[in-house]
Amino acid sequence: AQPASALIGASFREVSQDPACTALIEDSLAGRTATAVFRFDDRWFEATSVPWRDDHGVITGAIGVSYDVSSKIRADELEIS
């Protein structure tokens, strides 16, 4: 796992190599709300991201929230096997 200090100031492309995470942010930067499940190091996250707009409605970034769903993923895998 990466220390928190390695994440500060980094772009999402530097932090996650997962295509689902990249697509999530790119969708929001294109003006859409998006949800994705992706792996980061040894954990699984479900994240939702929305466009961040300035006072004129111009998209200036994205903001999101993520939840650690590793336990749920493991439980689902055990149920399947």
JSON list of N, CA, C and O in Angstrom, two decimals, residues 20-76:
[
{"chain": "A", "resi": 20, "resn": "ALA", "atom": "N", "xyz": [-11.10, 1.07, -14.66]},
{"chain": "A", "resi": 20, "resn": "ALA", "atom": "CA", "xyz": [-12.42, 1.47, -14.13]},
{"chain": "A", "resi": 20, "resn": "ALA", "atom": "C", "xyz": [-12.32, 2.79, -13.38]},
{"chain": "A", "resi": 20, "resn": "ALA", "atom": "O", "xyz": [-13.21, 3.63, -13.48]},
{"chain": "A", "resi": 21, "resn": "CYS", "atom": "N", "xyz": [-11.24, 2.99, -12.64]},
{"chain": "A", "resi": 21, "resn": "CYS", "atom": "CA", "xyz": [-11.04, 4.24, -11.91]},
{"chain": "A", "resi": 21, "resn": "CYS", "atom": "C", "xyz": [-10.82, 5.39, -12.89]},
{"chain": "A", "resi": 21, "resn": "CYS", "atom": "O", "xyz": [-11.40, 6.47, -12.74]},
{"chain": "A", "resi": 22, "resn": "THR", "atom": "N", "xyz": [-10.01, 5.16, -13.89]},
{"chain": "A", "resi": 22, "resn": "THR", "atom": "CA", "xyz": [-9.75, 6.18, -14.91]},
{"chain": "A", "resi": 22, "resn": "THR", "atom": "C", "xyz": [-11.03, 6.56, -15.62]},
{"chain": "A", "resi": 22, "resn": "THR", "atom": "O", "xyz": [-11.34, 7.74, -15.80]},
{"chain": "A", "resi": 23, "resn": "ALA", "atom": "N", "xyz": [-11.84, 5.56, -16.01]},
{"chain": "A", "resi": 23, "resn": "ALA", "atom": "CA", "xyz": [-13.10, 5.82, -16.71]},
{"chain": "A", "resi": 23, "resn": "ALA", "atom": "C", "xyz": [-14.06, 6.60, -15.83]},
{"chain": "A", "resi": 23, "resn": "ALA", "atom": "O", "xyz": [-14.78, 7.49, -16.31]},
{"chain": "A", "resi": 24, "resn": "LEU", "atom": "N", "xyz": [-14.08, 6.29, -14.54]},
{"chain": "A", "resi": 24, "resn": "LEU", "atom": "CA", "xyz": [-14.95, 6.98, -13.59]},
{"chain": "A", "resi": 24, "resn": "LEU", "atom": "C", "xyz": [-14.68, 8.49, -13.60]},
{"chain": "A", "resi": 24, "resn": "LEU", "atom": "O", "xyz": [-15.59, 9.30, -13.76]},
{"chain": "A", "resi": 25, "resn": "ILE", "atom": "N", "xyz": [-13.43, 8.85, -13.46]},
{"chain": "A", "resi": 25, "resn": "ILE", "atom": "CA", "xyz": [-13.07, 10.28, -13.42]},
{"chain": "A", "resi": 25, "resn": "ILE", "atom": "C", "xyz": [-13.27, 10.93, -14.78]},
{"chain": "A", "resi": 25, "resn": "ILE", "atom": "O", "xyz": [-13.80, 12.04, -14.88]},
{"chain": "A", "resi": 26, "resn": "GLU", "atom": "N", "xyz": [-12.88, 10.24, -15.84]},
{"chain": "A", "resi": 26, "resn": "GLU", "atom": "CA", "xyz": [-13.05, 10.82, -17.18]},
{"chain": "A", "resi": 26, "resn": "GLU", "atom": "C", "xyz": [-14.52, 11.06, -17.50]},
{"chain": "A", "resi": 26, "resn": "GLU", "atom": "O", "xyz": [-14.87, 12.05, -18.13]},
{"chain": "A", "resi": 27, "resn": "ASP", "atom": "N", "xyz": [-15.41, 10.15, -17.07]},
{"chain": "A", "resi": 27, "resn": "ASP", "atom": "CA", "xyz": [-16.85, 10.36, -17.26]},
{"chain": "A", "resi": 27, "resn": "ASP", "atom": "C", "xyz": [-17.30, 11.64, -16.56]},
{"chain": "A", "resi": 27, "resn": "ASP", "atom": "O", "xyz": [-18.06, 12.44, -17.12]},
{"chain": "A", "resi": 28, "resn": "SER", "atom": "N", "xyz": [-16.85, 11.84, -15.33]},
{"chain": "A", "resi": 28, "resn": "SER", "atom": "CA", "xyz": [-17.24, 13.04, -14.59]},
{"chain": "A", "resi": 28, "resn": "SER", "atom": "C", "xyz": [-16.67, 14.30, -15.23]},
{"chain": "A", "resi": 28, "resn": "SER", "atom": "O", "xyz": [-17.35, 15.33, -15.28]},
{"chain": "A", "resi": 29, "resn": "LEU", "atom": "N", "xyz": [-15.46, 14.22, -15.72]},
{"chain": "A", "resi": 29, "resn": "LEU", "atom": "CA", "xyz": [-14.87, 15.38, -16.39]},
{"chain": "A", "resi": 29, "resn": "LEU", "atom": "C", "xyz": [-15.60, 15.70, -17.70]},
{"chain": "A", "resi": 29, "resn": "LEU", "atom": "O", "xyz": [-15.54, 16.82, -18.20]},
{"chain": "A", "resi": 30, "resn": "ALA", "atom": "N", "xyz": [-16.31, 14.71, -18.24]},
{"chain": "A", "resi": 30, "resn": "ALA", "atom": "CA", "xyz": [-17.12, 14.90, -19.44]},
{"chain": "A", "resi": 30, "resn": "ALA", "atom": "C", "xyz": [-18.55, 15.31, -19.10]},
{"chain": "A", "resi": 30, "resn": "ALA", "atom": "O", "xyz": [-19.39, 15.45, -19.99]},
{"chain": "A", "resi": 31, "resn": "GLY", "atom": "N", "xyz": [-18.86, 15.48, -17.80]},
{"chain": "A", "resi": 31, "resn": "GLY", "atom": "CA", "xyz": [-20.16, 15.99, -17.40]},
{"chain": "A", "resi": 31, "resn": "GLY", "atom": "C", "xyz": [-21.15, 14.95, -16.89]},
{"chain": "A", "resi": 31, "resn": "GLY", "atom": "O", "xyz": [-22.31, 15.26, -16.67]},
{"chain": "A", "resi": 32, "resn": "ARG", "atom": "N", "xyz": [-20.69, 13.72, -16.69]},
{"chain": "A", "resi": 32, "resn": "ARG", "atom": "CA", "xyz": [-21.60, 12.66, -16.25]},
{"chain": "A", "resi": 32, "resn": "ARG", "atom": "C", "xyz": [-21.28, 12.21, -14.83]},
{"chain": "A", "resi": 32, "resn": "ARG", "atom": "O", "xyz": [-20.12, 12.18, -14.43]},
{"chain": "A", "resi": 33, "resn": "THR", "atom": "N", "xyz": [-22.32, 11.82, -14.09]},
{"chain": "A", "resi": 33, "resn": "THR", "atom": "CA", "xyz": [-22.14, 11.15, -12.81]},
{"chain": "A", "resi": 33, "resn": "THR", "atom": "C", "xyz": [-21.80, 9.70, -13.12]},
{"chain": "A", "resi": 33, "resn": "THR", "atom": "O", "xyz": [-22.40, 9.09, -14.01]},
{"chain": "A", "resi": 34, "resn": "ALA", "atom": "N", "xyz": [-20.83, 9.14, -12.42]},
{"chain": "A", "resi": 34, "resn": "ALA", "atom": "CA", "xyz": [-20.40, 7.78, -12.71]},
{"chain": "A", "resi": 34, "resn": "ALA", "atom": "C", "xyz": [-20.14, 7.01, -11.41]},
{"chain": "A", "resi": 34, "resn": "ALA", "atom": "O", "xyz": [-19.77, 7.59, -10.39]},
{"chain": "A", "resi": 35, "resn": "THR", "atom": "N", "xyz": [-20.33, 5.70, -11.49]},
{"chain": "A", "resi": 35, "resn": "THR", "atom": "CA", "xyz": [-20.05, 4.80, -10.37]},
{"chain": "A", "resi": 35, "resn": "THR", "atom": "C", "xyz": [-19.23, 3.63, -10.91]},
{"chain": "A", "resi": 35, "resn": "THR", "atom": "O", "xyz": [-19.48, 3.15, -12.01]},
{"chain": "A", "resi": 36, "resn": "ALA", "atom": "N", "xyz": [-18.25, 3.19, -10.12]},
{"chain": "A", "resi": 36, "resn": "ALA", "atom": "CA", "xyz": [-17.41, 2.07, -10.54]},
{"chain": "A", "resi": 36, "resn": "ALA", "atom": "C", "xyz": [-16.89, 1.33, -9.32]},
{"chain": "A", "resi": 36, "resn": "ALA", "atom": "O", "xyz": [-16.80, 1.89, -8.22]},
{"chain": "A", "resi": 37, "resn": "VAL", "atom": "N", "xyz": [-16.54, 0.08, -9.53]},
{"chain": "A", "resi": 37, "resn": "VAL", "atom": "CA", "xyz": [-15.85, -0.72, -8.52]},
{"chain": "A", "resi": 37, "resn": "VAL", "atom": "C", "xyz": [-14.46, -0.99, -9.07]},
{"chain": "A", "resi": 37, "resn": "VAL", "atom": "O", "xyz": [-14.31, -1.39, -10.23]},
{"chain": "A", "resi": 38, "resn": "PHE", "atom": "N", "xyz": [-13.45, -0.72, -8.25]},
{"chain": "A", "resi": 38, "resn": "PHE", "atom": "CA", "xyz": [-12.08, -0.92, -8.72]},
{"chain": "A", "resi": 38, "resn": "PHE", "atom": "C", "xyz": [-11.18, -1.34, -7.56]},
{"chain": "A", "resi": 38, "resn": "PHE", "atom": "O", "xyz": [-11.50, -1.15, -6.41]},
{"chain": "A", "resi": 39, "resn": "ARG", "atom": "N", "xyz": [-10.05, -1.90, -7.93]},
{"chain": "A", "resi": 39, "resn": "ARG", "atom": "CA", "xyz": [-9.06, -2.35, -6.95]},
{"chain": "A", "resi": 39, "resn": "ARG", "atom": "C", "xyz": [-7.97, -1.30, -6.82]},
{"chain": "A", "resi": 39, "resn": "ARG", "atom": "O", "xyz": [-7.50, -0.74, -7.80]},
{"chain": "A", "resi": 40, "resn": "PHE", "atom": "N", "xyz": [-7.58, -1.04, -5.57]},
{"chain": "A", "resi": 40, "resn": "PHE", "atom": "CA", "xyz": [-6.47, -0.14, -5.27]},
{"chain": "A", "resi": 40, "resn": "PHE", "atom": "C", "xyz": [-5.59, -0.85, -4.26]},
{"chain": "A", "resi": 40, "resn": "PHE", "atom": "O", "xyz": [-6.01, -1.12, -3.14]},
{"chain": "A", "resi": 41, "resn": "ASP", "atom": "N", "xyz": [-4.38, -1.18, -4.67]},
{"chain": "A", "resi": 41, "resn": "ASP", "atom": "CA", "xyz": [-3.49, -2.01, -3.87]},
{"chain": "A", "resi": 41, "resn": "ASP", "atom": "C", "xyz": [-4.21, -3.32, -3.52]},
{"chain": "A", "resi": 41, "resn": "ASP", "atom": "O", "xyz": [-4.65, -4.01, -4.42]},
{"chain": "A", "resi": 42, "resn": "ASP", "atom": "N", "xyz": [-4.39, -3.63, -2.26]},
{"chain": "A", "resi": 42, "resn": "ASP", "atom": "CA", "xyz": [-5.02, -4.90, -1.88]},
{"chain": "A", "resi": 42, "resn": "ASP", "atom": "C", "xyz": [-6.48, -4.72, -1.45]},
{"chain": "A", "resi": 42, "resn": "ASP", "atom": "O", "xyz": [-7.06, -5.61, -0.86]},
{"chain": "A", "resi": 43, "resn": "ARG", "atom": "N", "xyz": [-7.09, -3.59, -1.76]},
{"chain": "A", "resi": 43, "resn": "ARG", "atom": "CA", "xyz": [-8.47, -3.30, -1.34]},
{"chain": "A", "resi": 43, "resn": "ARG", "atom": "C", "xyz": [-9.35, -3.05, -2.56]},
{"chain": "A", "resi": 43, "resn": "ARG", "atom": "O", "xyz": [-8.87, -2.63, -3.61]},
{"chain": "A", "resi": 44, "resn": "TRP", "atom": "N", "xyz": [-10.65, -3.27, -2.40]},
{"chain": "A", "resi": 44, "resn": "TRP", "atom": "CA", "xyz": [-11.66, -2.98, -3.42]},
{"chain": "A", "resi": 44, "resn": "TRP", "atom": "C", "xyz": [-12.51, -1.81, -2.96]},
{"chain": "A", "resi": 44, "resn": "TRP", "atom": "O", "xyz": [-12.86, -1.72, -1.78]},
{"chain": "A", "resi": 45, "resn": "PHE", "atom": "N", "xyz": [-12.83, -0.92, -3.88]},
{"chain": "A", "resi": 45, "resn": "PHE", "atom": "CA", "xyz": [-13.62, 0.27, -3.57]},
{"chain": "A", "resi": 45, "resn": "PHE", "atom": "C", "xyz": [-14.76, 0.43, -4.55]},
{"chain": "A", "resi": 45, "resn": "PHE", "atom": "O", "xyz": [-14.62, 0.11, -5.73]},
{"chain": "A", "resi": 46, "resn": "GLU", "atom": "N", "xyz": [-15.89, 0.91, -4.05]},
{"chain": "A", "resi": 46, "resn": "GLU", "atom": "CA", "xyz": [-16.98, 1.36, -4.90]},
{"chain": "A", "resi": 46, "resn": "GLU", "atom": "C", "xyz": [-16.98, 2.87, -4.80]},
{"chain": "A", "resi": 46, "resn": "GLU", "atom": "O", "xyz": [-17.01, 3.43, -3.70]},
{"chain": "A", "resi": 47, "resn": "ALA", "atom": "N", "xyz": [-16.91, 3.52, -5.94]},
{"chain": "A", "resi": 47, "resn": "ALA", "atom": "CA", "xyz": [-16.79, 4.98, -5.94]},
{"chain": "A", "resi": 47, "resn": "ALA", "atom": "C", "xyz": [-17.85, 5.60, -6.86]},
{"chain": "A", "resi": 47, "resn": "ALA", "atom": "O", "xyz": [-18.23, 5.02, -7.87]},
{"chain": "A", "resi": 48, "resn": "THR", "atom": "N", "xyz": [-18.28, 6.78, -6.47]},
{"chain": "A", "resi": 48, "resn": "THR", "atom": "CA", "xyz": [-19.17, 7.60, -7.29]},
{"chain": "A", "resi": 48, "resn": "THR", "atom": "C", "xyz": [-18.51, 8.96, -7.45]},
{"chain": "A", "resi": 48, "resn": "THR", "atom": "O", "xyz": [-17.99, 9.52, -6.49]},
{"chain": "A", "resi": 49, "resn": "SER", "atom": "N", "xyz": [-18.52, 9.45, -8.67]},
{"chain": "A", "resi": 49, "resn": "SER", "atom": "CA", "xyz": [-17.88, 10.72, -8.97]},
{"chain": "A", "resi": 49, "resn": "SER", "atom": "C", "xyz": [-18.85, 11.59, -9.77]},
{"chain": "A", "resi": 49, "resn": "SER", "atom": "O", "xyz": [-19.62, 11.08, -10.59]},
{"chain": "A", "resi": 50, "resn": "VAL", "atom": "N", "xyz": [-18.81, 12.89, -9.52]},
{"chain": "A", "resi": 50, "resn": "VAL", "atom": "CA", "xyz": [-19.66, 13.85, -10.22]},
{"chain": "A", "resi": 50, "resn": "VAL", "atom": "C", "xyz": [-18.80, 15.01, -10.72]},
{"chain": "A", "resi": 50, "resn": "VAL", "atom": "O", "xyz": [-17.73, 15.28, -10.17]},
{"chain": "A", "resi": 51, "resn": "PRO", "atom": "N", "xyz": [-19.28, 15.71, -11.76]},
{"chain": "A", "resi": 51, "resn": "PRO", "atom": "CA", "xyz": [-18.52, 16.88, -12.23]},
{"chain": "A", "resi": 51, "resn": "PRO", "atom": "C", "xyz": [-18.51, 17.98, -11.17]},
{"chain": "A", "resi": 51, "resn": "PRO", "atom": "O", "xyz": [-19.49, 18.15, -10.43]},
{"chain": "A", "resi": 52, "resn": "TRP", "atom": "N", "xyz": [-17.43, 18.69, -11.08]},
{"chain": "A", "resi": 52, "resn": "TRP", "atom": "CA", "xyz": [-17.32, 19.87, -10.21]},
{"chain": "A", "resi": 52, "resn": "TRP", "atom": "C", "xyz": [-17.35, 21.08, -11.14]},
{"chain": "A", "resi": 52, "resn": "TRP", "atom": "O", "xyz": [-16.51, 21.20, -12.03]},
{"chain": "A", "resi": 53, "resn": "ARG", "atom": "N", "xyz": [-18.33, 21.94, -10.93]},
{"chain": "A", "resi": 53, "resn": "ARG", "atom": "CA", "xyz": [-18.52, 23.09, -11.84]},
{"chain": "A", "resi": 53, "resn": "ARG", "atom": "C", "xyz": [-18.27, 24.41, -11.10]},
{"chain": "A", "resi": 53, "resn": "ARG", "atom": "O", "xyz": [-18.54, 24.53, -9.92]},
{"chain": "A", "resi": 54, "resn": "ASP", "atom": "N", "xyz": [-17.80, 25.39, -11.86]},
{"chain": "A", "resi": 54, "resn": "ASP", "atom": "CA", "xyz": [-17.62, 26.72, -11.27]},
{"chain": "A", "resi": 54, "resn": "ASP", "atom": "C", "xyz": [-18.94, 27.47, -11.30]},
{"chain": "A", "resi": 54, "resn": "ASP", "atom": "O", "xyz": [-19.98, 26.92, -11.68]},
{"chain": "A", "resi": 55, "resn": "ASP", "atom": "N", "xyz": [-18.92, 28.74, -10.92]},
{"chain": "A", "resi": 55, "resn": "ASP", "atom": "CA", "xyz": [-20.14, 29.54, -10.84]},
{"chain": "A", "resi": 55, "resn": "ASP", "atom": "C", "xyz": [-20.82, 29.74, -12.19]},
{"chain": "A", "resi": 55, "resn": "ASP", "atom": "O", "xyz": [-21.99, 30.12, -12.26]},
{"chain": "A", "resi": 56, "resn": "HIS", "atom": "N", "xyz": [-20.09, 29.49, -13.27]},
{"chain": "A", "resi": 56, "resn": "HIS", "atom": "CA", "xyz": [-20.64, 29.66, -14.62]},
{"chain": "A", "resi": 56, "resn": "HIS", "atom": "C", "xyz": [-21.07, 28.33, -15.24]},
{"chain": "A", "resi": 56, "resn": "HIS", "atom": "O", "xyz": [-21.46, 28.29, -16.40]},
{"chain": "A", "resi": 57, "resn": "GLY", "atom": "N", "xyz": [-20.96, 27.26, -14.47]},
{"chain": "A", "resi": 57, "resn": "GLY", "atom": "CA", "xyz": [-21.35, 25.94, -14.96]},
{"chain": "A", "resi": 57, "resn": "GLY", "atom": "C", "xyz": [-20.28, 25.20, -15.74]},
{"chain": "A", "resi": 57, "resn": "GLY", "atom": "O", "xyz": [-20.52, 24.11, -16.25]},
{"chain": "A", "resi": 58, "resn": "VAL", "atom": "N", "xyz": [-19.08, 25.77, -15.80]},
{"chain": "A", "resi": 58, "resn": "VAL", "atom": "CA", "xyz": [-17.98, 25.13, -16.50]},
{"chain": "A", "resi": 58, "resn": "VAL", "atom": "C", "xyz": [-17.37, 24.05, -15.61]},
{"chain": "A", "resi": 58, "resn": "VAL", "atom": "O", "xyz": [-17.10, 24.29, -14.43]},
{"chain": "A", "resi": 59, "resn": "ILE", "atom": "N", "xyz": [-17.16, 22.87, -16.17]},
{"chain": "A", "resi": 59, "resn": "ILE", "atom": "CA", "xyz": [-16.55, 21.78, -15.40]},
{"chain": "A", "resi": 59, "resn": "ILE", "atom": "C", "xyz": [-15.09, 22.10, -15.16]},
{"chain": "A", "resi": 59, "resn": "ILE", "atom": "O", "xyz": [-14.32, 22.34, -16.10]},
{"chain": "A", "resi": 60, "resn": "THR", "atom": "N", "xyz": [-14.71, 22.14, -13.89]},
{"chain": "A", "resi": 60, "resn": "THR", "atom": "CA", "xyz": [-13.33, 22.45, -13.52]},
{"chain": "A", "resi": 60, "resn": "THR", "atom": "C", "xyz": [-12.62, 21.27, -12.86]},
{"chain": "A", "resi": 60, "resn": "THR", "atom": "O", "xyz": [-11.45, 21.35, -12.54]},
{"chain": "A", "resi": 61, "resn": "GLY", "atom": "N", "xyz": [-13.36, 20.20, -12.63]},
{"chain": "A", "resi": 61, "resn": "GLY", "atom": "CA", "xyz": [-12.78, 19.02, -12.00]},
{"chain": "A", "resi": 61, "resn": "GLY", "atom": "C", "xyz": [-13.86, 18.01, -11.70]},
{"chain": "A", "resi": 61, "resn": "GLY", "atom": "O", "xyz": [-14.96, 18.08, -12.24]},
{"chain": "A", "resi": 62, "resn": "ALA", "atom": "N", "xyz": [-13.53, 17.09, -10.85]},
{"chain": "A", "resi": 62, "resn": "ALA", "atom": "CA", "xyz": [-14.48, 16.06, -10.42]},
{"chain": "A", "resi": 62, "resn": "ALA", "atom": "C", "xyz": [-14.32, 15.86, -8.93]},
{"chain": "A", "resi": 62, "resn": "ALA", "atom": "O", "xyz": [-13.24, 16.06, -8.37]},
{"chain": "A", "resi": 63, "resn": "ILE", "atom": "N", "xyz": [-15.42, 15.48, -8.30]},
{"chain": "A", "resi": 63, "resn": "ILE", "atom": "CA", "xyz": [-15.37, 15.20, -6.88]},
{"chain": "A", "resi": 63, "resn": "ILE", "atom": "C", "xyz": [-16.13, 13.89, -6.66]},
{"chain": "A", "resi": 63, "resn": "ILE", "atom": "O", "xyz": [-17.09, 13.60, -7.35]},
{"chain": "A", "resi": 64, "resn": "GLY", "atom": "N", "xyz": [-15.63, 13.11, -5.73]},
{"chain": "A", "resi": 64, "resn": "GLY", "atom": "CA", "xyz": [-16.27, 11.82, -5.52]},
{"chain": "A", "resi": 64, "resn": "GLY", "atom": "C", "xyz": [-16.09, 11.30, -4.12]},
{"chain": "A", "resi": 64, "resn": "GLY", "atom": "O", "xyz": [-15.41, 11.90, -3.29]},
{"chain": "A", "resi": 65, "resn": "VAL", "atom": "N", "xyz": [-16.73, 10.18, -3.90]},
{"chain": "A", "resi": 65, "resn": "VAL", "atom": "CA", "xyz": [-16.65, 9.49, -2.62]},
{"chain": "A", "resi": 65, "resn": "VAL", "atom": "C", "xyz": [-16.46, 8.02, -2.92]},
{"chain": "A", "resi": 65, "resn": "VAL", "atom": "O", "xyz": [-16.98, 7.50, -3.92]},
{"chain": "A", "resi": 66, "resn": "SER", "atom": "N", "xyz": [-15.69, 7.36, -2.09]},
{"chain": "A", "resi": 66, "resn": "SER", "atom": "CA", "xyz": [-15.50, 5.92, -2.29]},
{"chain": "A", "resi": 66, "resn": "SER", "atom": "C", "xyz": [-15.65, 5.19, -0.96]},
{"chain": "A", "resi": 66, "resn": "SER", "atom": "O", "xyz": [-15.40, 5.76, 0.11]},
{"chain": "A", "resi": 67, "resn": "TYR", "atom": "N", "xyz": [-16.08, 3.96, -1.06]},
{"chain": "A", "resi": 67, "resn": "TYR", "atom": "CA", "xyz": [-16.27, 3.10, 0.11]},
{"chain": "A", "resi": 67, "resn": "TYR", "atom": "C", "xyz": [-15.48, 1.82, -0.08]},
{"chain": "A", "resi": 67, "resn": "TYR", "atom": "O", "xyz": [-15.47, 1.25, -1.18]},
{"chain": "A", "resi": 68, "resn": "ASP", "atom": "N", "xyz": [-14.83, 1.39, 0.97]},
{"chain": "A", "resi": 68, "resn": "ASP", "atom": "CA", "xyz": [-14.10, 0.13, 0.94]},
{"chain": "A", "resi": 68, "resn": "ASP", "atom": "C", "xyz": [-15.13, -1.01, 0.95]},
{"chain": "A", "resi": 68, "resn": "ASP", "atom": "O", "xyz": [-15.88, -1.16, 1.90]},
{"chain": "A", "resi": 69, "resn": "VAL", "atom": "N", "xyz": [-15.17, -1.78, -0.13]},
{"chain": "A", "resi": 69, "resn": "VAL", "atom": "CA", "xyz": [-16.11, -2.90, -0.24]},
{"chain": "A", "resi": 69, "resn": "VAL", "atom": "C", "xyz": [-15.37, -4.24, -0.29]},
{"chain": "A", "resi": 69, "resn": "VAL", "atom": "O", "xyz": [-15.91, -5.24, -0.75]},
{"chain": "A", "resi": 70, "resn": "SER", "atom": "N", "xyz": [-14.14, -4.25, 0.21]},
{"chain": "A", "resi": 70, "resn": "SER", "atom": "CA", "xyz": [-13.32, -5.47, 0.17]},
{"chain": "A", "resi": 70, "resn": "SER", "atom": "C", "xyz": [-14.01, -6.64, 0.88]},
{"chain": "A", "resi": 70, "resn": "SER", "atom": "O", "xyz": [-14.02, -7.76, 0.36]},
{"chain": "A", "resi": 71, "resn": "SER", "atom": "N", "xyz": [-14.59, -6.39, 2.04]},
{"chain": "A", "resi": 71, "resn": "SER", "atom": "CA", "xyz": [-15.26, -7.47, 2.79]},
{"chain": "A", "resi": 71, "resn": "SER", "atom": "C", "xyz": [-16.43, -8.03, 2.00]},
{"chain": "A", "resi": 71, "resn": "SER", "atom": "O", "xyz": [-16.65, -9.23, 1.97]},
{"chain": "A", "resi": 72, "resn": "LYS", "atom": "N", "xyz": [-17.19, -7.16, 1.37]},
{"chain": "A", "resi": 72, "resn": "LYS", "atom": "CA", "xyz": [-18.34, -7.60, 0.56]},
{"chain": "A", "resi": 72, "resn": "LYS", "atom": "C", "xyz": [-17.86, -8.43, -0.63]},
{"chain": "A", "resi": 72, "resn": "LYS", "atom": "O", "xyz": [-18.44, -9.47, -0.93]},
{"chain": "A", "resi": 73, "resn": "ILE", "atom": "N", "xyz": [-16.82, -8.00, -1.29]},
{"chain": "A", "resi": 73, "resn": "ILE", "atom": "CA", "xyz": [-16.28, -8.74, -2.44]},
{"chain": "A", "resi": 73, "resn": "ILE", "atom": "C", "xyz": [-15.81, -10.13, -1.99]},
{"chain": "A", "resi": 73, "resn": "ILE", "atom": "O", "xyz": [-16.13, -11.13, -2.65]},
{"chain": "A", "resi": 74, "resn": "ARG", "atom": "N", "xyz": [-15.09, -10.19, -0.88]},
{"chain": "A", "resi": 74, "resn": "ARG", "atom": "CA", "xyz": [-14.61, -11.48, -0.38]},
{"chain": "A", "resi": 74, "resn": "ARG", "atom": "C", "xyz": [-15.79, -12.39, -0.01]},
{"chain": "A", "resi": 74, "resn": "ARG", "atom": "O", "xyz": [-15.78, -13.58, -0.31]},
{"chain": "A", "resi": 75, "resn": "ALA", "atom": "N", "xyz": [-16.81, -11.84, 0.64]},
{"chain": "A", "resi": 75, "resn": "ALA", "atom": "CA", "xyz": [-17.99, -12.63, 1.01]},
{"chain": "A", "resi": 75, "resn": "ALA", "atom": "C", "xyz": [-18.71, -13.15, -0.24]},
{"chain": "A", "resi": 75, "resn": "ALA", "atom": "O", "xyz": [-19.12, -14.30, -0.28]},
{"chain": "A", "resi": 76, "resn": "ASP", "atom": "N", "xyz": [-18.82, -12.30, -1.25]},
{"chain": "A", "resi": 76, "resn": "ASP", "atom": "CA", "xyz": [-19.45, -12.73, -2.51]},
{"chain": "A", "resi": 76, "resn": "ASP", "atom": "C", "xyz": [-18.65, -13.85, -3.16]},
{"chain": "A", "resi": 76, "resn": "ASP", "atom": "O", "xyz": [-19.22, -14.80, -3.70]}
]
